[in-house]
mmCIF file of C-alpha atoms in Angstrom:
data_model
loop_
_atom_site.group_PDB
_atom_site.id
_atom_site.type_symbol
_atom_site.label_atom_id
_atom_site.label_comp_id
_atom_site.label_asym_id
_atom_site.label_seq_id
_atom_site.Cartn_x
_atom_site.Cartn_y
_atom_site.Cartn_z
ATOM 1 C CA UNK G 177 0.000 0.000 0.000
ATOM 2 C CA UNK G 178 2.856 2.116 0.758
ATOM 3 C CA UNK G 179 4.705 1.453 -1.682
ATOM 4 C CA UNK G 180 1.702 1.934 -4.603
ATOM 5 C CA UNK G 181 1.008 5.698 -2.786
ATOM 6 C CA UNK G 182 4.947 6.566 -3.212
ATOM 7 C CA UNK G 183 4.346 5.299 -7.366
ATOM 8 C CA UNK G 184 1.323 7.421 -7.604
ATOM 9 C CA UNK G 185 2.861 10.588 -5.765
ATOM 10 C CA UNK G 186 5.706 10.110 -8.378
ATOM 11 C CA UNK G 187 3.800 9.482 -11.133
ATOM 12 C CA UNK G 188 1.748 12.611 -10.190
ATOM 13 C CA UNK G 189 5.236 14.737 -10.334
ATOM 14 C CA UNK G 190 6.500 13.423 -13.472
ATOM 15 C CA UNK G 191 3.286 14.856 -14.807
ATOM 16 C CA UNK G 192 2.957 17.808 -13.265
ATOM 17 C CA UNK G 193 6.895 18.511 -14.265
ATOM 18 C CA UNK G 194 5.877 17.619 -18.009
ATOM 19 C CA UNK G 195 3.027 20.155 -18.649
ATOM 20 C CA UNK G 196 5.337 22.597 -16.667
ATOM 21 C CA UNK G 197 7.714 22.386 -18.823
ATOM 22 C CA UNK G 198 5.608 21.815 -21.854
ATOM 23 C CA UNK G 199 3.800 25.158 -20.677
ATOM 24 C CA UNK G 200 6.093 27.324 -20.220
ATOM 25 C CA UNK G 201 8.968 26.263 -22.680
ATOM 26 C CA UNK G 202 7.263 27.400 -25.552
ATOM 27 C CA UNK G 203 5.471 30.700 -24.485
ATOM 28 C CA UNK G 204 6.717 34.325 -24.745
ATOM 29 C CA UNK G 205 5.024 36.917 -23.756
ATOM 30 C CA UNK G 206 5.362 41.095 -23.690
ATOM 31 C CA UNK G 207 3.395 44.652 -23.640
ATOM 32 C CA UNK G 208 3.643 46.995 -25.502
ATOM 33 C CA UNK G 209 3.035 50.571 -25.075
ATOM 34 C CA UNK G 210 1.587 52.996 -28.050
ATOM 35 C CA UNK G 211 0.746 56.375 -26.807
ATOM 36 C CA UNK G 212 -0.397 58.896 -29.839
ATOM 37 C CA UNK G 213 -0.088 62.570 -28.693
ATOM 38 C CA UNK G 214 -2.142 64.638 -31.566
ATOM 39 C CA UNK G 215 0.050 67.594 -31.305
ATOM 40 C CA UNK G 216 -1.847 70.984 -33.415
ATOM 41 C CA UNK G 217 0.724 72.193 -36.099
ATOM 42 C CA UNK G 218 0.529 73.712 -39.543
ATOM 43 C CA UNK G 219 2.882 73.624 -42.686
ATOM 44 C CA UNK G 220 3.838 76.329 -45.456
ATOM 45 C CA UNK G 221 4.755 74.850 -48.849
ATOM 46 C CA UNK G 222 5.417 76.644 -51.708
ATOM 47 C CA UNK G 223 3.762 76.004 -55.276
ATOM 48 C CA UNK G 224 3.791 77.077 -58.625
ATOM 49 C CA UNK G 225 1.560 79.710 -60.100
ATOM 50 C CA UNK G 226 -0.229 78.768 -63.496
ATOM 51 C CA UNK G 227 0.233 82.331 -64.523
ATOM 52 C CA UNK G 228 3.917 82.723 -63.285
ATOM 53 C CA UNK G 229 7.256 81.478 -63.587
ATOM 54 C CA UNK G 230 7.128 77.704 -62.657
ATOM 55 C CA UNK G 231 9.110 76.669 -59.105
ATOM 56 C CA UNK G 232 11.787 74.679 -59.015
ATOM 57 C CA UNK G 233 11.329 72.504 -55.586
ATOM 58 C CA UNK G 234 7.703 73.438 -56.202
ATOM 59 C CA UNK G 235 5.328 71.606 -53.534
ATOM 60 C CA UNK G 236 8.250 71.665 -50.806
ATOM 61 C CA UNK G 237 8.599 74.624 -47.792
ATOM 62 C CA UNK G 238 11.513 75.299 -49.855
ATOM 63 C CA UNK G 239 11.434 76.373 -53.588
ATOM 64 C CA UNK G 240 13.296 78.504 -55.880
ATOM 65 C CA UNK G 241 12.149 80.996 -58.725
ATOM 66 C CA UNK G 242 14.478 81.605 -61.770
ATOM 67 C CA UNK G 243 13.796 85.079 -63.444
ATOM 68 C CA UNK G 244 16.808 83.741 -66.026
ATOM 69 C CA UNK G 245 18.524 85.362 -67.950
ATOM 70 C CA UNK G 246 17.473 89.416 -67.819
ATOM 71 C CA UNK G 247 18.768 92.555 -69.217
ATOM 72 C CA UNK G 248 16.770 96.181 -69.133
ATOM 73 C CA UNK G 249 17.029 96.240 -72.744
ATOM 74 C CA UNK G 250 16.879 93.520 -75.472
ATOM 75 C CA UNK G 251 15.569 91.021 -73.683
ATOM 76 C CA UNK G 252 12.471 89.413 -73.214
ATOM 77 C CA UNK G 253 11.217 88.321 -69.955
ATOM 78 C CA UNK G 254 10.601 84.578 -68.788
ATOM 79 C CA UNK G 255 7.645 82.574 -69.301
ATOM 80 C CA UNK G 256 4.892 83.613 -66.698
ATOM 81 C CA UNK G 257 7.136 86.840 -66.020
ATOM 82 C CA UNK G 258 6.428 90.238 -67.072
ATOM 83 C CA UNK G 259 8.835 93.199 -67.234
ATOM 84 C CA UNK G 260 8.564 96.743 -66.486
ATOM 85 C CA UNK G 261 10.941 99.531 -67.018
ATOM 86 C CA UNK G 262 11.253 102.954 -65.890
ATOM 87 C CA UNK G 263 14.248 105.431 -66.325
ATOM 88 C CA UNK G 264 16.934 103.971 -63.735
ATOM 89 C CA UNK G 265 15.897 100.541 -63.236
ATOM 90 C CA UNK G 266 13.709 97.469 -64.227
ATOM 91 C CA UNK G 267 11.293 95.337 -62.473
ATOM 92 C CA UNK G 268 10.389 91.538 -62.744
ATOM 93 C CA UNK G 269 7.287 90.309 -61.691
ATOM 94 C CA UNK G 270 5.878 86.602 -61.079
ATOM 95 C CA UNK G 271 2.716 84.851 -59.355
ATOM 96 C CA UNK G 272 3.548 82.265 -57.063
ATOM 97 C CA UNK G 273 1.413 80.464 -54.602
ATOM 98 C CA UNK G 274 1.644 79.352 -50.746
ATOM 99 C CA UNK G 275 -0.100 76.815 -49.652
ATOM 100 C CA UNK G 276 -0.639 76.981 -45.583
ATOM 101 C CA UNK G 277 -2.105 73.257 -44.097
ATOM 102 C CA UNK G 278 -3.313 73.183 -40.397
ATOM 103 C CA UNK G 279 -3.825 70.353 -38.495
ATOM 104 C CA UNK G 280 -5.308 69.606 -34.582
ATOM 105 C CA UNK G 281 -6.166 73.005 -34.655
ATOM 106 C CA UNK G 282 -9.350 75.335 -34.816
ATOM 107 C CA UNK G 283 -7.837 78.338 -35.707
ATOM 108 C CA UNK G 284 -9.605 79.513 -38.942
ATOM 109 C CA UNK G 285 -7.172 81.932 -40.253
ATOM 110 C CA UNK G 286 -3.284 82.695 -39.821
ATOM 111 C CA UNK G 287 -0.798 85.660 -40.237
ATOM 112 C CA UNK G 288 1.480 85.867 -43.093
ATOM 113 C CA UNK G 289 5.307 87.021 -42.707
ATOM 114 C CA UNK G 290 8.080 87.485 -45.068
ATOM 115 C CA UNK G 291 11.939 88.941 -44.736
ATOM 116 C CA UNK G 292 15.311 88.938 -46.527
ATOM 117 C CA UNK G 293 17.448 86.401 -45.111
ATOM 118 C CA UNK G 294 20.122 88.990 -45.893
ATOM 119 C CA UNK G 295 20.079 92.494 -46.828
ATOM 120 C CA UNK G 296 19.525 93.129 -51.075
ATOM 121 C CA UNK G 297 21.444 95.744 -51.475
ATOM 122 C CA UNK G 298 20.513 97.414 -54.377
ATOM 123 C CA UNK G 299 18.045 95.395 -55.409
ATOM 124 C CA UNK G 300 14.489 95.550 -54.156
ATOM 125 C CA UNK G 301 12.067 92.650 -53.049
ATOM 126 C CA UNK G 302 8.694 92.615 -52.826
ATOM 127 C CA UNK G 303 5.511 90.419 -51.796
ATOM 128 C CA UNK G 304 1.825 91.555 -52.767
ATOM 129 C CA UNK G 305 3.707 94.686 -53.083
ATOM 130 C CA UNK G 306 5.203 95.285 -50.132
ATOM 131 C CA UNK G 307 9.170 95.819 -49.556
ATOM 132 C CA UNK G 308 10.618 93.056 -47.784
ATOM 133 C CA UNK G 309 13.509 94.119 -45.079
ATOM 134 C CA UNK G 310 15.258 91.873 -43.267
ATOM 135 C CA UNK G 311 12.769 92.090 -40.450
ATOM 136 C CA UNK G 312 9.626 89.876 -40.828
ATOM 137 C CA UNK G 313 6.593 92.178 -42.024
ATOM 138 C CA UNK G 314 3.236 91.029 -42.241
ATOM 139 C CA UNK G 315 1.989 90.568 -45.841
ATOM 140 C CA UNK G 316 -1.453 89.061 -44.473
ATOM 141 C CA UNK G 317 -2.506 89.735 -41.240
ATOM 142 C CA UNK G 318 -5.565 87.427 -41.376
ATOM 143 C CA UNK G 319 -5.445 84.936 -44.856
ATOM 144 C CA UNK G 320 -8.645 82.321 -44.089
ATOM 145 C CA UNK G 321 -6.860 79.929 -47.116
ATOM 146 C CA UNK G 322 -5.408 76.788 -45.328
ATOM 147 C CA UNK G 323 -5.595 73.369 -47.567
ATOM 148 C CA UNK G 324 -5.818 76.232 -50.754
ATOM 149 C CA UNK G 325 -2.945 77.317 -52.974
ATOM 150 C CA UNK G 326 -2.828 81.385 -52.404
ATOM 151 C CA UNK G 327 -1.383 83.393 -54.978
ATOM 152 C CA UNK G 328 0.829 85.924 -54.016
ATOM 153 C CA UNK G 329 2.871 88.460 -56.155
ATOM 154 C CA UNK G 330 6.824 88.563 -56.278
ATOM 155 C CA UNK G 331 8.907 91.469 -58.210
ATOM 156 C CA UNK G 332 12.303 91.956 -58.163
ATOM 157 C CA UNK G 333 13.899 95.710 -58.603
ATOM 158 C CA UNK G 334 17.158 95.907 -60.702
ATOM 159 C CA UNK G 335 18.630 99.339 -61.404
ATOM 160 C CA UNK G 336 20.396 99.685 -64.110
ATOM 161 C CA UNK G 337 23.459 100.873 -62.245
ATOM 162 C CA UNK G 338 23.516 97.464 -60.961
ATOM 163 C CA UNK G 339 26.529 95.324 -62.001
ATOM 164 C CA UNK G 340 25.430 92.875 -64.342
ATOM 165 C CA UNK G 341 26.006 88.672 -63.358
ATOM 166 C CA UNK G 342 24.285 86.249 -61.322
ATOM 167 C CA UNK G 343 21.713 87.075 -58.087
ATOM 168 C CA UNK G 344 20.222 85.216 -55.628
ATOM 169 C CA UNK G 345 18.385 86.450 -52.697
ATOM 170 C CA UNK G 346 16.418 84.177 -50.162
ATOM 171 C CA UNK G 347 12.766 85.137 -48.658
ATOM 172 C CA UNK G 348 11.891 83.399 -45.572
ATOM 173 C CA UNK G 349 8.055 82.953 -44.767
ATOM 174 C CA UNK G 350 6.542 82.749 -41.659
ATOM 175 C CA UNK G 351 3.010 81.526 -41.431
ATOM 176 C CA UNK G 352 1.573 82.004 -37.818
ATOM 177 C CA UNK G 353 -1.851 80.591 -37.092
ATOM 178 C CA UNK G 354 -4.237 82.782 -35.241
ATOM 179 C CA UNK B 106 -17.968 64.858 -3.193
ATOM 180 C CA UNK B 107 -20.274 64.723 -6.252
ATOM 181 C CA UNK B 108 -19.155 68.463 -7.161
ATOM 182 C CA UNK B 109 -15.952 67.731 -6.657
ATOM 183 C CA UNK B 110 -16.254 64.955 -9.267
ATOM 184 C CA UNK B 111 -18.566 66.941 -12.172
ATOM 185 C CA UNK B 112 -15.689 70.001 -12.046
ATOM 186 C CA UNK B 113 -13.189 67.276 -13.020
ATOM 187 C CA UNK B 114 -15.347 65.725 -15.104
ATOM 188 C CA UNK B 115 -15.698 69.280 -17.095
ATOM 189 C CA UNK B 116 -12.072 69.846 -16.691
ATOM 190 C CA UNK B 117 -11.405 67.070 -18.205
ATOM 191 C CA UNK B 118 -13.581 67.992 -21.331
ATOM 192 C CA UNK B 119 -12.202 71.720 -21.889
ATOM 193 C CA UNK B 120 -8.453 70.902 -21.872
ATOM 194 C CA UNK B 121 -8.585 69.126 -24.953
ATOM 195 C CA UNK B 122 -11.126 72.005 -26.512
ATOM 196 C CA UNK B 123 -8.509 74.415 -25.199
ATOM 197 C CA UNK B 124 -5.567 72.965 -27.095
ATOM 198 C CA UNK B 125 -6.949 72.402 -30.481
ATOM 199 C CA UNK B 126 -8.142 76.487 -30.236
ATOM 200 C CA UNK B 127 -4.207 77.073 -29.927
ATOM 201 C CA UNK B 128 -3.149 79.594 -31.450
ATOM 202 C CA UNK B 129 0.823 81.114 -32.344
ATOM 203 C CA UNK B 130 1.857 77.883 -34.047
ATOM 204 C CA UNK B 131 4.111 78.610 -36.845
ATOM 205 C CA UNK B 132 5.131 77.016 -39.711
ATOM 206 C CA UNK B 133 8.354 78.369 -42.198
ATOM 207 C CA UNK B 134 9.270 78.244 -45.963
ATOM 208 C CA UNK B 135 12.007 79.731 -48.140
ATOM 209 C CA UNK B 136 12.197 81.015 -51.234
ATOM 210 C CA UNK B 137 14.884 81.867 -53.400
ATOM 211 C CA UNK B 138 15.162 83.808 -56.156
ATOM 212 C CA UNK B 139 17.671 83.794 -58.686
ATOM 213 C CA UNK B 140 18.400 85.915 -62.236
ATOM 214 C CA UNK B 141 21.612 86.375 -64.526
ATOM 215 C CA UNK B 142 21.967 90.124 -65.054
ATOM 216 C CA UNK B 143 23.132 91.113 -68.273
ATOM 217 C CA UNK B 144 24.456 94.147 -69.796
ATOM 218 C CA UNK B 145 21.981 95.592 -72.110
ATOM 219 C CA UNK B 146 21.945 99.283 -74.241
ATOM 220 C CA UNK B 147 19.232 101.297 -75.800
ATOM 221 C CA UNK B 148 19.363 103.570 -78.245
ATOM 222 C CA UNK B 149 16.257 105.820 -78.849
ATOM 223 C CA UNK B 150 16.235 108.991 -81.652
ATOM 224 C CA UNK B 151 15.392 112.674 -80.454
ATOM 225 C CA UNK B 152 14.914 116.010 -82.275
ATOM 226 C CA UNK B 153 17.619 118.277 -82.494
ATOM 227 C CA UNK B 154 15.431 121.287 -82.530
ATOM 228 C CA UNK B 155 14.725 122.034 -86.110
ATOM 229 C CA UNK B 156 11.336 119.916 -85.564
ATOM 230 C CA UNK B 157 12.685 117.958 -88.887
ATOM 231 C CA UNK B 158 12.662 114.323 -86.901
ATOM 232 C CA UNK B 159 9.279 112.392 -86.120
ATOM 233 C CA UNK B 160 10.075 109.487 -84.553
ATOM 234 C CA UNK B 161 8.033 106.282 -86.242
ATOM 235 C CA UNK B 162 5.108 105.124 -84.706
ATOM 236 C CA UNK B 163 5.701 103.930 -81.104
ATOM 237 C CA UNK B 164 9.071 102.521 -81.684
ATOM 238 C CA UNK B 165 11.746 105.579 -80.517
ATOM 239 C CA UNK B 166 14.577 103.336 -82.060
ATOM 240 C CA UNK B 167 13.458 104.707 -85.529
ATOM 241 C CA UNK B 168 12.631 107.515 -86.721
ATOM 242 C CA UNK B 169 12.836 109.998 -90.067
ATOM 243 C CA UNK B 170 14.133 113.022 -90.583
ATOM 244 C CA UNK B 171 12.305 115.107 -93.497
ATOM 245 C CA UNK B 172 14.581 117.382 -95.519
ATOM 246 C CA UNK B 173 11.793 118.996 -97.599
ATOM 247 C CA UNK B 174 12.210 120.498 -100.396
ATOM 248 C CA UNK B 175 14.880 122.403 -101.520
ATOM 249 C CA UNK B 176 17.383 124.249 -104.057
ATOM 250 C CA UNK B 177 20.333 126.106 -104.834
ATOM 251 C CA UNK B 178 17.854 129.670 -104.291
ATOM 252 C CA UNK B 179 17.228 128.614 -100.401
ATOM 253 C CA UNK B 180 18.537 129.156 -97.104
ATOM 254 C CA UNK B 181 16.073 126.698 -95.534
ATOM 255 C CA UNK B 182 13.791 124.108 -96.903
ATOM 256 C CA UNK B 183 10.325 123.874 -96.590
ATOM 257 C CA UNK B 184 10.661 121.810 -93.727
ATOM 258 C CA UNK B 185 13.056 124.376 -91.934
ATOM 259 C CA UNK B 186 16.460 122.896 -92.434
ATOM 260 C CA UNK B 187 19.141 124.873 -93.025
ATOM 261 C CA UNK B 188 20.677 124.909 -96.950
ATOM 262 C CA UNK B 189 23.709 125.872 -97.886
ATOM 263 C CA UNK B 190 25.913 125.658 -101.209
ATOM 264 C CA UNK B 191 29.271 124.709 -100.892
ATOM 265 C CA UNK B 192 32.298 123.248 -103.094
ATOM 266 C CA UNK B 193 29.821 122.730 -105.769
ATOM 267 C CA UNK B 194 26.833 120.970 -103.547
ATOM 268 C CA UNK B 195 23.897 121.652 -101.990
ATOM 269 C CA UNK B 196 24.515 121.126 -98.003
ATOM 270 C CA UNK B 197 20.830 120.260 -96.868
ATOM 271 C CA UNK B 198 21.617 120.534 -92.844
ATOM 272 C CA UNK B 199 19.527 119.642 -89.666
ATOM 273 C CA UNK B 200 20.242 118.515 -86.073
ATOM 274 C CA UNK B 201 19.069 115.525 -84.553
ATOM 275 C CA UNK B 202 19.676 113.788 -80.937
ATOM 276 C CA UNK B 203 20.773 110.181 -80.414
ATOM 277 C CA UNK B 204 19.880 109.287 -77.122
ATOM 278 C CA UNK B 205 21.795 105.665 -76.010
ATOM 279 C CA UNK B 206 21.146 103.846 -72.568
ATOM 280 C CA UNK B 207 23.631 102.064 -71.201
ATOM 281 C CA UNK B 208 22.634 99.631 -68.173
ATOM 282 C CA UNK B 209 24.036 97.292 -66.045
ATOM 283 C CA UNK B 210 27.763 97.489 -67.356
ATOM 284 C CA UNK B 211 30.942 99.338 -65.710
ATOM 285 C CA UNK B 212 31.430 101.197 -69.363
ATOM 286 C CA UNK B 213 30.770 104.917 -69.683
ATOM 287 C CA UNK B 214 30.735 104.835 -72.939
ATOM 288 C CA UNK B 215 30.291 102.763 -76.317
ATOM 289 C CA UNK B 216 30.854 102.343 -80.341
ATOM 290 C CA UNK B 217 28.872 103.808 -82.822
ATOM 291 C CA UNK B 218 28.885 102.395 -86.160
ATOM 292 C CA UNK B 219 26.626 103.710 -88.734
ATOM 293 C CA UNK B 220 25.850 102.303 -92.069
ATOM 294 C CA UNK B 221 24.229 104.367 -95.016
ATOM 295 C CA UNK B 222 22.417 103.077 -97.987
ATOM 296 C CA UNK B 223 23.008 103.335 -101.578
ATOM 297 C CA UNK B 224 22.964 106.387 -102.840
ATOM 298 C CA UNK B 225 20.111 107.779 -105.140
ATOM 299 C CA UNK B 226 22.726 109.567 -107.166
ATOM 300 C CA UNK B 227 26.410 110.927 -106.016
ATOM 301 C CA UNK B 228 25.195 112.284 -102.942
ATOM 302 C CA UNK B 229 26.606 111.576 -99.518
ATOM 303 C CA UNK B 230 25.285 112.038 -96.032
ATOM 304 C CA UNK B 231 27.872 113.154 -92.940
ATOM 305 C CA UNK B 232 27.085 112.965 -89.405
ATOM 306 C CA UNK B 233 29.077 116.491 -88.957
ATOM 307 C CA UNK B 234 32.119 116.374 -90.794
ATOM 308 C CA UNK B 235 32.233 112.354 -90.788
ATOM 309 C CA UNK B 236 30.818 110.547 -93.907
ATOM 310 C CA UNK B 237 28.681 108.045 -93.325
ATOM 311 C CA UNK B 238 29.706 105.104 -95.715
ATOM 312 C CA UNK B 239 27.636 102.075 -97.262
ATOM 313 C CA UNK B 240 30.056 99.975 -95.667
ATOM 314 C CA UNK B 241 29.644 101.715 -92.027
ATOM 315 C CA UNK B 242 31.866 104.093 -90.192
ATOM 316 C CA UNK B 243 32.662 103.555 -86.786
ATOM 317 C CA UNK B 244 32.536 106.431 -83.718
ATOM 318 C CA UNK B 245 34.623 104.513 -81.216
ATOM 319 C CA UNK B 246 34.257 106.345 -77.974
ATOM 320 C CA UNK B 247 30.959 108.316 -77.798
ATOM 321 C CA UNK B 248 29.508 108.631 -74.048
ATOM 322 C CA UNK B 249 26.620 107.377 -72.745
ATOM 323 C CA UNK B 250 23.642 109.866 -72.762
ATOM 324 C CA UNK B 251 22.295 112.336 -75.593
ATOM 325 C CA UNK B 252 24.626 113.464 -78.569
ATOM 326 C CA UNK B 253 23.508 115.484 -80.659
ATOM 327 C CA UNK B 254 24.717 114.968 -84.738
ATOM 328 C CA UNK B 255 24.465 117.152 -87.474
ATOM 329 C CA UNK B 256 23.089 115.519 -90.433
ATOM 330 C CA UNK B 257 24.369 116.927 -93.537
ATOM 331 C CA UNK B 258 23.167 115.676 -97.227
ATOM 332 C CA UNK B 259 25.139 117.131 -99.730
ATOM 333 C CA UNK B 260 23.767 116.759 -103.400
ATOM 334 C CA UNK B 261 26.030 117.674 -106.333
ATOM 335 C CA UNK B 262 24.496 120.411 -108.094
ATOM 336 C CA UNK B 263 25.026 118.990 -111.033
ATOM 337 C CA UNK B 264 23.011 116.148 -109.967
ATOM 338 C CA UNK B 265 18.841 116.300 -111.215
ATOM 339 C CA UNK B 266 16.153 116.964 -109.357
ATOM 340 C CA UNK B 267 14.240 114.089 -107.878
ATOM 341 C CA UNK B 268 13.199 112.667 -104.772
ATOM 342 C CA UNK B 269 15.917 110.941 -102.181
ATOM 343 C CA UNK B 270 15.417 108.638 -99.594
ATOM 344 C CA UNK B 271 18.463 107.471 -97.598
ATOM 345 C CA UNK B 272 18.370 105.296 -94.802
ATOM 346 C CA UNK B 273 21.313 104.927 -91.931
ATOM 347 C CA UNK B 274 21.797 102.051 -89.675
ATOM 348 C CA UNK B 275 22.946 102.882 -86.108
ATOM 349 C CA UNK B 276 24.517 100.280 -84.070
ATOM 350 C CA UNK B 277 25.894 101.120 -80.056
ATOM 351 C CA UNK B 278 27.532 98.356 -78.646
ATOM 352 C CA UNK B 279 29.223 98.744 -75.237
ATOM 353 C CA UNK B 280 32.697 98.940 -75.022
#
């Protein structure tokens, strides 16, 4: 009788050690963590007017226009740019659009800034008409036209005292919601 | 207890009203422009006074100057410019202004070549006492700005009578 209890008991064990072992040798387990913070931001792209001179980098917050190659005289202006002349100096002028997207936001509207990155010199810059200095100046203080491409209006001053060869000058934008 | 628990409860609800109405978020873009300046000159036609030029139409880069008629028996022509003889021609003689533009170079100043066409008969046309060949004489230093020429035709007097229209090609090109 003893001896039959002492078989079960280690019959029992060898059992319980088998589906142990069969449990737990083959199971992994984790957690995992995903937190989502929906942060409110918007983004400024730049994108090429039908009407104007086409962007290179066009669809990206950072584009470039090419006036070419201009002269005051004897020259024709680029595709989608026009060309005005007065007595000391000539002016090149091309449509462009910005395109301002909001996201995890209300605001309906948002402020529109522009500056030289460095001073131009001799040459004059300007959005929607206004003179660009290298201070940010509002060009719209209230534009309702996020998810919309908004035209705006670039010309370029050259006086013809100007040395003649290549020019680049860099706008930065600053779109602020309100 | 229960108040306690609705004023978190609406707490809870306006925070996340309160940060989607944020406002001052900003976004940033640059845009450059670029352009190749080039040199470029103009050269536009003015009267000299004598109200013998009319430029043509709306293009200042030509223009005609009318003599009128004339002969040996005048001082001026019908169209008031000044007739001489001399060395056996008629000198038909009138002012004009050529005005030339020159931008975005270091130069102060340019060549002139001018280029007549055939002649009607023997006649010859000087800018001043320069002849102004069919195969183009050259005015190799003239400053920017106005300069005022005087055209002269002179017409052998032994040549006939008749009509003559000359025309003179004008060419600045920045030294």
């Amino acid at each position: 009788m003893r001896a039959r209890t002492i078989r079960l008991c280690l019959a029992v064990v060898v059992i319980c050690c088998w589906a142990y072992a069969a449990a737990n040798a083959q199971t992994a387990s984790g957690t995992i963590n995903a937190t989502l913070i929906n942060k409110s931001g918007i983004s400024l792209v730049f994108n090429s007017n039908p009407s104007g001179v086409p962007l290179s980098g066009a669809g990206s917050y950072a584009a470039t226009l090419d006036f070419g190659t201009v002269a005051m005289y004897g020259t024709t202006a680029a595709a989608g740019a026009t060309l005005t002349r007065t007595s000391t100096d000539f002016t090149l002028t091309s449509p462009f659009n910005i395109r301002v997207d909001k996201s995890g936001t209300t605001s309906n509207s948002y402020r529109l800034q522009a500056a030289m990155a460095a001073p131009a010199g001799v040459y004059t810059c300007k959005v929607d008409g206004i003179t660009l200095p290298t201070t940010l100046t509002t060009i719209v203080a209230n534009d309702p036209g996020y998810g919309a491409d908004v035209p705006h209006t670039l010309s370029l001053t050259i006086p013809a005292s100007a040395p003649a060869g290549a020019l680049t000058l860099t706008i930065n934008f600053t779109a602020t919601s309100n | 207890m229960k108040k306690l628990t609705l004023c978190l409860i609406a707490l809870a609800l306006l925070l996340p009203a309160a940060a989607l109405a944020q406002s001052g978020i900003t976004a940033n873009g640059q845009l450059t422009i670029t352009a190749n300046v080039q040199s470029s000159i103009a050269l536009t036609f003015k009267d000299g006074g004598q109200g013998t030029l009319t430029v043509n139409g709306a293009d200042p880069t030509q223009a005609t100057i009318a003599l009128g008629n004339v002969s040996g028996a005048m001082t001026s022509s019908s169209t008031n410019a000044t007739v001489t003889t001399s060395g056996g021609n008629l000198v038909i003689t009138s002012p004009f202004v050529l005005s030339v533009t020159g931008t975005n170079t270091p130069t102060t100043d340019y060549k002139l070549v001018a280029s007549a066409s055939a002649p009607v008969g023997t006649e010859k046309i000087f800018f001043g006492a320069t002849e102004i060949t069919t195969s183009g004489t050259t005015f190799n230093t003239v400053t920017y700005g106005d300069t005022t020429y005087s055209l002269n035709l002179q017409v052998p007097l032994s040549q006939g009578p008749g009509a003559i229209t000359r025309t003179v090609a004008l060419t600045a090109t920045t030294n």
